[in-house]
């Protein structure tokens, strides 16, 4: 303990000493350690101790500035003669404790002062307010402010500057502004304190505005001011503003110090002017570690990973020793490059220099190994971490997700004792990416049960899941949740919501969200165009595209896929041709293979098979299996057996493993009654060990998804569904309906064909919808395959005879049935 340093015989001033000899302050000032100071103190006590000696001793302790030296000063102060206690000593001790960041001790000293009836002066309060700032003692600081006012010291510029700094540090920069506005006299510290307060509270615009007010007021900024305002420009990412500030610095002729150069370097990097930043960096002769770290960290952020390693190499050649910030940037760069060699070397450096104790370093190493496909190494780092934070768990899960090991990621997620929003978002995003949409929705429900509110990232994932499931009720709930919880709908979330409603067969809601968005990029326009394309509203899609061009938004290759798809679904052949040829000539977008595929589909659906084949043969790239598949599908639609053989031969060469091709070929032969060819193709499928995917349809009733497969009799309400189907068939036959048995691609008699046709999955789903969903509510069905022509005719008649709106989404588009008509106009 510090008190043992005082011999008991030295605690009282000897009575025989009348006139203590003066002590040279230089002897005390020259003390560098507490041991030296203690020896001198003992000598002083033997010779006699005066007020001046005590003052010099306390000042020397404060100058050393360690917690031990301050405690020594406190003990000397409290154990000495009470008559020597003075305001100067209290202020001196307060300054020492405040400088050391020991704010609590300063406040205790102040209270002791008041008990001793020692009145504070204008020097006391800046130290006291500095202490309150460092320990965020807002309540105590406000009381100090009240005392300042009562004592009539509110006009003191140093106290006011301390108040501005105190309020800014405690997050009450608005109160600091009030102090500033009431000041009759201000100096550069006053302005800088408030500017720094604004920057610290992410009020960068206010900081820059105040800086220019300061310039207009004729107050010349100091280097600290400059660093603050340059940092504000960096936060705003406002390059022009940053250039103006730097130009003003040059006009002033202010000599640039290392802090200012580093701030300028960071500002140019964050504002995207990498060349200017690199020029400043290269021209600096006296680079320090902070500058190296600044440019490396920013290079990582911009994805310039190779430059990070180049800077590291220069840094090592110049003899600079990397610290934890350097290693963070280096390891992140290795992760981006997939550079395992440098990554391992960095890991070794971290271990040799004891940096693995920093959680963010270990997290970065985990991320690096995961991105380098070294899952075992990443898990080993994770296991050896002494302090596994939630970020550590998140890093491991994110790495597993990127490696497509969703099962292990989910298992680790379940083991987490503590989860944050990032944990939930990572796992939900992983499930969506893995097409586990129902599981993603279920996880979101669990998240709600734990009272964790989703953010923008959460809702982007959930909106995507809802869209793929085609659940409109759930989609509407998601949109209500977003509005109720004030989740900001930015460009990404808005686009996801448009796409969600589009996939759920509600284009009007999709357009409602689209029109309410604050701004639109090409992805948002594409989502809206796709919404009309899914419905078959080609005119609406083209009108949107023209509106997009008027808004000066440059189209990309994706928007043309949506447009050509819309033309294909609507049979707008000429418009499709014009759009296709305008891609390169008008919009400088080179058609890719997917666009040729869309054109082949467009021409094929319209029966222009020769033109479609000619387009394939004139493609500047080799046609793929998708292109030939589109032609083959068109051959089936138009019963063109001649082209079928040619397309099938090309397909078998390109993608012999694709099951869909063989199934489509089998169906074409079956439609033509070539049962021997059907048997041959199906035998090939059997030899490959694959089976045709059965047709299935799902319908949502009261929040539950009911799924049916063709010929399914396993549903709990199968009897009622059978009776409903019988009733529907009787009414349809009376209305003149004749089953189209050409859709049954089996060699059986007509009666058996009619029975099989009556048990198609979408018919089962429609029948179940009629007996469970109230009148006036649309029946919504999602099918995994293309809807057959018989089911299409069936749905049209059901919509008319039962006065029900029926919406069916197959694997190609939406069909909106109403009053005996379909939105596709029988063209799909």
Short mmCIF file of C-alpha atoms in Angstrom, two decimals, residues 377-708:
data_model
loop_
_atom_site.label_atom_id
_atom_site.label_comp_id
_atom_site.label_asym_id
_atom_site.label_seq_id
_atom_site.Cartn_x
_atom_site.Cartn_y
_atom_site.Cartn_z
CA UNK A 377 -8.30 -24.67 -39.42
CA UNK A 378 -11.04 -22.11 -38.80
CA UNK A 379 -12.81 -24.38 -36.33
CA UNK A 380 -9.51 -25.00 -34.55
CA UNK A 381 -8.92 -21.24 -34.11
CA UNK A 382 -12.47 -20.92 -32.80
CA UNK A 383 -12.01 -23.77 -30.31
CA UNK A 384 -8.81 -22.23 -28.90
CA UNK A 385 -10.36 -18.81 -28.35
CA UNK A 386 -10.47 -18.08 -24.63
CA UNK A 387 -13.19 -15.48 -25.04
CA UNK A 388 -15.70 -16.52 -27.66
CA UNK A 389 -17.87 -13.47 -28.27
CA UNK A 390 -21.08 -13.46 -30.27
CA UNK A 391 -19.03 -11.99 -33.14
CA UNK A 392 -16.78 -15.06 -33.02
CA UNK A 393 -19.77 -17.37 -33.33
CA UNK A 394 -21.15 -15.22 -36.14
CA UNK A 395 -17.82 -15.37 -38.01
CA UNK A 396 -17.83 -19.17 -37.82
CA UNK A 397 -21.46 -19.45 -38.93
CA UNK A 398 -20.98 -16.96 -41.80
CA UNK A 399 -17.96 -18.95 -42.99
CA UNK A 400 -19.88 -22.23 -42.92
CA UNK A 401 -22.75 -20.59 -44.77
CA UNK A 402 -20.40 -19.38 -47.51
CA UNK A 403 -19.06 -22.91 -47.73
CA UNK A 404 -22.64 -24.17 -48.22
CA UNK A 405 -22.50 -26.19 -44.99
CA UNK A 406 -25.89 -24.91 -43.84
CA UNK A 407 -26.58 -27.98 -41.70
CA UNK A 408 -23.47 -27.48 -39.54
CA UNK A 409 -24.06 -23.71 -39.43
CA UNK A 410 -27.58 -24.31 -38.10
CA UNK A 411 -26.28 -26.78 -35.51
CA UNK A 412 -23.74 -24.24 -34.25
CA UNK A 413 -26.42 -21.53 -34.28
CA UNK A 414 -28.56 -23.70 -31.99
CA UNK A 415 -25.58 -24.11 -29.61
CA UNK A 416 -25.09 -20.36 -29.19
CA UNK A 417 -25.81 -19.16 -25.67
CA UNK A 418 -26.10 -15.58 -26.84
CA UNK A 419 -27.27 -14.37 -30.24
CA UNK A 420 -27.46 -10.91 -31.70
CA UNK A 421 -29.35 -9.65 -34.73
CA UNK A 422 -26.41 -10.49 -37.00
CA UNK A 423 -26.64 -14.14 -35.86
CA UNK A 424 -30.31 -14.35 -36.80
CA UNK A 425 -29.82 -12.51 -40.09
CA UNK A 426 -26.90 -14.73 -41.10
CA UNK A 427 -28.88 -17.90 -40.44
CA UNK A 428 -32.07 -16.66 -42.11
CA UNK A 429 -30.06 -15.55 -45.14
CA UNK A 430 -28.36 -18.96 -45.28
CA UNK A 431 -31.67 -20.82 -45.25
CA UNK A 432 -33.05 -18.60 -48.02
CA UNK A 433 -29.87 -19.12 -50.07
CA UNK A 434 -30.27 -22.89 -49.60
CA UNK A 435 -33.92 -22.69 -50.77
CA UNK A 436 -35.09 -23.71 -47.28
CA UNK A 437 -37.81 -21.07 -47.37
CA UNK A 438 -40.24 -22.58 -44.87
CA UNK A 439 -37.40 -23.09 -42.39
CA UNK A 440 -36.38 -19.43 -42.84
CA UNK A 441 -39.93 -18.29 -42.06
CA UNK A 442 -40.06 -20.59 -39.03
CA UNK A 443 -36.76 -19.18 -37.74
CA UNK A 444 -38.13 -15.67 -38.14
CA UNK A 445 -41.16 -16.67 -36.06
CA UNK A 446 -38.83 -18.00 -33.35
CA UNK A 447 -36.97 -14.70 -33.50
CA UNK A 448 -40.25 -12.87 -32.87
CA UNK A 449 -41.04 -15.16 -29.93
CA UNK A 450 -37.76 -14.04 -28.36
CA UNK A 451 -38.80 -10.40 -28.79
CA UNK A 452 -36.01 -9.62 -31.26
CA UNK A 453 -37.08 -7.06 -33.83
CA UNK A 454 -35.95 -7.64 -37.38
CA UNK A 455 -34.14 -4.95 -39.34
CA UNK A 456 -33.80 -4.16 -43.02
CA UNK A 457 -31.46 -7.12 -43.64
CA UNK A 458 -33.84 -9.54 -41.89
CA UNK A 459 -36.79 -8.42 -43.95
CA UNK A 460 -34.93 -8.68 -47.27
CA UNK A 461 -34.37 -12.39 -46.52
CA UNK A 462 -37.92 -12.98 -45.32
CA UNK A 463 -39.40 -11.14 -48.32
CA UNK A 464 -37.38 -13.40 -50.62
CA UNK A 465 -38.61 -16.51 -48.78
CA UNK A 466 -42.24 -15.37 -49.02
CA UNK A 467 -41.83 -14.69 -52.73
CA UNK A 468 -40.49 -18.16 -53.48
CA UNK A 469 -43.25 -19.77 -51.39
CA UNK A 470 -45.89 -17.69 -53.18
CA UNK A 471 -47.72 -17.10 -49.89
CA UNK A 472 -49.62 -13.83 -50.31
CA UNK A 473 -51.11 -13.83 -46.80
CA UNK A 474 -47.63 -14.13 -45.34
CA UNK A 475 -46.33 -11.49 -47.76
CA UNK A 476 -49.00 -9.04 -46.60
CA UNK A 477 -48.14 -9.77 -42.96
CA UNK A 478 -44.44 -9.12 -43.68
CA UNK A 479 -45.26 -5.77 -45.29
CA UNK A 480 -47.48 -4.81 -42.33
CA UNK A 481 -44.69 -5.81 -39.93
CA UNK A 482 -42.24 -3.57 -41.78
CA UNK A 483 -44.57 -0.58 -41.65
CA UNK A 484 -45.59 -1.16 -38.02
CA UNK A 485 -41.98 -1.42 -36.81
CA UNK A 486 -40.73 1.52 -38.92
CA UNK A 487 -38.19 -0.61 -40.77
CA UNK A 488 -36.68 1.74 -43.33
CA UNK A 489 -37.54 0.64 -46.86
CA UNK A 490 -34.36 1.44 -48.74
CA UNK A 491 -33.57 0.52 -52.32
CA UNK A 492 -32.67 -3.09 -51.55
CA UNK A 493 -35.65 -3.83 -49.30
CA UNK A 494 -38.07 -2.00 -51.61
CA UNK A 495 -36.87 -4.06 -54.56
CA UNK A 496 -37.21 -7.27 -52.51
CA UNK A 497 -40.79 -6.34 -51.58
CA UNK A 498 -41.73 -5.59 -55.19
CA UNK A 499 -40.31 -8.97 -56.18
CA UNK A 500 -42.10 -10.66 -53.26
CA UNK A 501 -45.55 -9.38 -54.25
CA UNK A 502 -44.78 -10.15 -57.89
CA UNK A 503 -43.97 -13.78 -57.09
CA UNK A 504 -47.07 -14.01 -54.88
CA UNK A 505 -49.29 -13.01 -57.79
CA UNK A 506 -50.21 -9.55 -56.54
CA UNK A 507 -48.82 -7.12 -59.15
CA UNK A 508 -50.99 -4.25 -57.86
CA UNK A 509 -49.34 -4.45 -54.42
CA UNK A 510 -45.95 -4.79 -56.12
CA UNK A 511 -46.56 -1.56 -58.03
CA UNK A 512 -47.90 0.13 -54.87
CA UNK A 513 -44.58 -0.56 -53.11
CA UNK A 514 -42.61 0.44 -56.20
CA UNK A 515 -44.34 3.82 -56.51
CA UNK A 516 -43.75 4.58 -52.82
CA UNK A 517 -39.99 3.99 -53.00
CA UNK A 518 -37.82 7.08 -52.53
CA UNK A 519 -35.64 6.27 -55.53
CA UNK A 520 -35.22 3.55 -58.13
CA UNK A 521 -32.17 1.94 -59.65
CA UNK A 522 -32.17 -0.46 -62.58
CA UNK A 523 -32.78 -3.43 -60.22
CA UNK A 524 -35.94 -1.81 -58.83
CA UNK A 525 -37.26 -1.07 -62.33
CA UNK A 526 -36.46 -4.65 -63.35
CA UNK A 527 -38.43 -6.04 -60.40
CA UNK A 528 -41.45 -3.90 -61.37
CA UNK A 529 -41.19 -4.91 -65.05
CA UNK A 530 -40.93 -8.55 -63.95
CA UNK A 531 -44.15 -8.11 -61.93
CA UNK A 532 -46.07 -7.22 -65.11
CA UNK A 533 -44.25 -9.97 -67.03
CA UNK A 534 -45.37 -12.62 -64.51
CA UNK A 535 -48.97 -11.51 -64.99
CA UNK A 536 -48.62 -11.42 -68.78
CA UNK A 537 -49.15 -7.67 -68.95
CA UNK A 538 -46.65 -7.00 -71.73
CA UNK A 539 -47.93 -3.49 -72.45
CA UNK A 540 -47.49 -2.52 -68.81
CA UNK A 541 -43.94 -3.91 -68.82
CA UNK A 542 -42.96 -1.97 -71.95
CA UNK A 543 -44.54 1.23 -70.63
CA UNK A 544 -42.51 0.87 -67.43
CA UNK A 545 -39.36 0.38 -69.49
CA UNK A 546 -40.04 3.56 -71.46
CA UNK A 547 -40.68 5.44 -68.20
CA UNK A 548 -37.36 4.12 -66.89
CA UNK A 549 -35.55 5.46 -69.96
CA UNK A 550 -37.18 8.88 -69.45
CA UNK A 551 -35.79 8.84 -65.89
CA UNK A 552 -32.30 8.51 -67.45
CA UNK A 553 -31.73 5.09 -65.85
CA UNK A 554 -29.37 3.05 -68.02
CA UNK A 555 -30.76 -0.44 -68.73
CA UNK A 556 -28.62 -3.50 -68.07
CA UNK A 557 -28.72 -7.05 -69.38
CA UNK A 558 -31.09 -8.23 -66.60
CA UNK A 559 -33.89 -5.79 -67.45
CA UNK A 560 -33.89 -7.06 -71.05
CA UNK A 561 -34.41 -10.61 -69.80
CA UNK A 562 -37.56 -9.41 -67.98
CA UNK A 563 -38.76 -7.49 -71.05
CA UNK A 564 -38.20 -10.36 -73.48
CA UNK A 565 -39.91 -12.73 -71.05
CA UNK A 566 -42.91 -10.37 -70.93
CA UNK A 567 -43.05 -10.31 -74.73
CA UNK A 568 -42.78 -14.09 -74.85
CA UNK A 569 -45.64 -14.57 -72.38
CA UNK A 570 -47.83 -12.09 -74.20
CA UNK A 571 -47.03 -13.15 -77.76
CA UNK A 572 -45.62 -9.72 -78.63
CA UNK A 573 -43.24 -11.01 -81.29
CA UNK A 574 -42.53 -7.77 -83.14
CA UNK A 575 -41.95 -5.78 -79.93
CA UNK A 576 -39.63 -8.55 -78.72
CA UNK A 577 -37.64 -8.40 -81.94
CA UNK A 578 -37.29 -4.61 -81.67
CA UNK A 579 -36.15 -4.78 -78.04
CA UNK A 580 -33.64 -7.51 -78.83
CA UNK A 581 -32.06 -5.62 -81.73
CA UNK A 582 -32.05 -2.34 -79.76
CA UNK A 583 -29.96 -3.83 -76.96
CA UNK A 584 -26.58 -3.30 -78.60
CA UNK A 585 -27.44 -0.63 -81.18
CA UNK A 586 -29.30 1.75 -78.85
CA UNK A 587 -28.31 0.81 -75.30
CA UNK A 588 -24.80 -0.65 -75.74
CA UNK A 589 -25.79 -3.87 -73.98
CA UNK A 590 -24.34 -6.94 -75.67
CA UNK A 591 -26.88 -9.78 -75.88
CA UNK A 592 -25.81 -12.77 -73.81
CA UNK A 593 -26.80 -16.37 -74.27
CA UNK A 594 -29.78 -15.89 -71.92
CA UNK A 595 -31.22 -13.22 -74.24
CA UNK A 596 -30.90 -15.53 -77.23
CA UNK A 597 -32.70 -18.16 -75.17
CA UNK A 598 -35.54 -15.69 -74.50
CA UNK A 599 -35.81 -14.91 -78.22
CA UNK A 600 -35.88 -18.61 -79.13
CA UNK A 601 -38.67 -19.05 -76.57
CA UNK A 602 -40.54 -16.02 -77.94
CA UNK A 603 -40.33 -17.20 -81.57
CA UNK A 604 -40.96 -20.83 -80.65
CA UNK A 605 -44.14 -20.07 -78.71
CA UNK A 606 -45.42 -18.10 -81.72
CA UNK A 607 -44.78 -21.10 -83.97
CA UNK A 608 -41.89 -19.43 -85.82
CA UNK A 609 -39.68 -22.50 -85.44
CA UNK A 610 -37.61 -21.94 -88.57
CA UNK A 611 -36.79 -18.37 -87.51
CA UNK A 612 -35.93 -19.64 -84.03
CA UNK A 613 -33.58 -22.29 -85.49
CA UNK A 614 -31.96 -19.70 -87.78
CA UNK A 615 -31.37 -17.43 -84.76
CA UNK A 616 -29.70 -20.32 -82.90
CA UNK A 617 -27.44 -21.05 -85.84
CA UNK A 618 -26.41 -17.37 -86.13
CA UNK A 619 -25.54 -16.91 -82.45
CA UNK A 620 -22.04 -15.48 -81.83
CA UNK A 621 -21.55 -18.04 -79.06
CA UNK A 622 -22.21 -21.77 -78.86
CA UNK A 623 -25.87 -22.43 -77.90
CA UNK A 624 -26.29 -24.19 -74.57
CA UNK A 625 -28.78 -26.78 -73.38
CA UNK A 626 -31.25 -24.07 -72.26
CA UNK A 627 -31.46 -22.62 -75.77
CA UNK A 628 -32.01 -26.03 -77.37
CA UNK A 629 -34.46 -26.88 -74.56
CA UNK A 630 -36.56 -23.81 -75.45
CA UNK A 631 -36.71 -24.97 -79.07
CA UNK A 632 -37.60 -28.50 -77.99
CA UNK A 633 -40.45 -27.18 -75.80
CA UNK A 634 -41.76 -25.18 -78.77
CA UNK A 635 -41.60 -28.31 -80.93
CA UNK A 636 -43.85 -30.07 -78.44
CA UNK A 637 -46.32 -27.17 -78.36
CA UNK A 638 -46.61 -27.15 -82.16
CA UNK A 639 -46.16 -30.93 -82.70
CA UNK A 640 -43.16 -30.47 -84.98
CA UNK A 641 -41.54 -33.90 -84.91
CA UNK A 642 -38.93 -33.02 -87.57
CA UNK A 643 -37.32 -30.27 -85.49
CA UNK A 644 -37.79 -32.36 -82.36
CA UNK A 645 -35.23 -34.96 -83.44
CA UNK A 646 -32.69 -32.28 -84.36
CA UNK A 647 -33.09 -30.38 -81.06
CA UNK A 648 -33.12 -33.60 -79.02
CA UNK A 649 -29.87 -34.76 -80.65
CA UNK A 650 -28.15 -31.45 -79.80
CA UNK A 651 -29.44 -31.63 -76.24
CA UNK A 652 -28.29 -35.19 -75.68
CA UNK A 653 -24.78 -34.12 -76.75
CA UNK A 654 -24.68 -31.02 -74.52
CA UNK A 655 -26.42 -32.25 -71.39
CA UNK A 656 -27.02 -36.01 -71.37
CA UNK A 657 -27.53 -35.87 -67.58
CA UNK A 658 -30.49 -33.46 -67.68
CA UNK A 659 -33.62 -35.36 -66.69
CA UNK A 660 -35.97 -32.63 -67.91
CA UNK A 661 -34.77 -33.01 -71.49
CA UNK A 662 -35.55 -36.74 -71.57
CA UNK A 663 -38.92 -36.18 -69.91
CA UNK A 664 -39.81 -33.49 -72.47
CA UNK A 665 -38.72 -35.76 -75.34
CA UNK A 666 -40.77 -38.60 -73.88
CA UNK A 667 -43.81 -36.32 -73.68
CA UNK A 668 -43.39 -35.24 -77.31
CA UNK A 669 -43.27 -38.86 -78.47
CA UNK A 670 -46.28 -39.68 -76.28
CA UNK A 671 -48.28 -36.77 -77.76
CA UNK A 672 -47.52 -38.14 -81.23
CA UNK A 673 -48.53 -41.67 -80.14
CA UNK A 674 -45.01 -43.05 -80.66
CA UNK A 675 -45.11 -45.37 -77.67
CA UNK A 676 -42.06 -47.38 -78.71
CA UNK A 677 -39.96 -44.19 -78.66
CA UNK A 678 -41.55 -43.29 -75.30
CA UNK A 679 -40.50 -46.66 -73.88
CA UNK A 680 -36.94 -46.22 -75.22
CA UNK A 681 -36.50 -42.77 -73.64
CA UNK A 682 -38.00 -43.87 -70.32
CA UNK A 683 -35.72 -46.90 -70.26
CA UNK A 684 -32.77 -44.53 -70.63
CA UNK A 685 -34.08 -42.57 -67.66
CA UNK A 686 -34.43 -45.75 -65.62
CA UNK A 687 -30.88 -46.77 -66.48
CA UNK A 688 -29.67 -43.41 -65.19
CA UNK A 689 -31.44 -44.13 -61.91
CA UNK A 690 -33.68 -41.04 -62.07
CA UNK A 691 -37.39 -40.55 -62.02
CA UNK A 692 -39.67 -37.92 -63.44
CA UNK A 693 -40.56 -35.25 -60.87
CA UNK A 694 -44.26 -35.73 -60.04
CA UNK A 695 -46.57 -32.77 -60.49
CA UNK A 696 -47.43 -31.12 -57.17
CA UNK A 697 -49.53 -28.12 -56.16
CA UNK A 698 -49.88 -26.30 -52.87
CA UNK A 699 -52.56 -24.05 -51.44
CA UNK A 700 -52.51 -21.92 -48.30
CA UNK A 701 -55.61 -22.15 -46.09
CA UNK A 702 -55.81 -20.31 -42.75
CA UNK A 703 -52.04 -19.93 -42.58
CA UNK A 704 -51.27 -23.61 -43.31
CA UNK A 705 -49.78 -24.94 -46.56
CA UNK A 706 -51.55 -28.01 -48.01
CA UNK A 707 -49.66 -29.87 -50.72
CA UNK A 708 -51.11 -32.28 -53.28
#
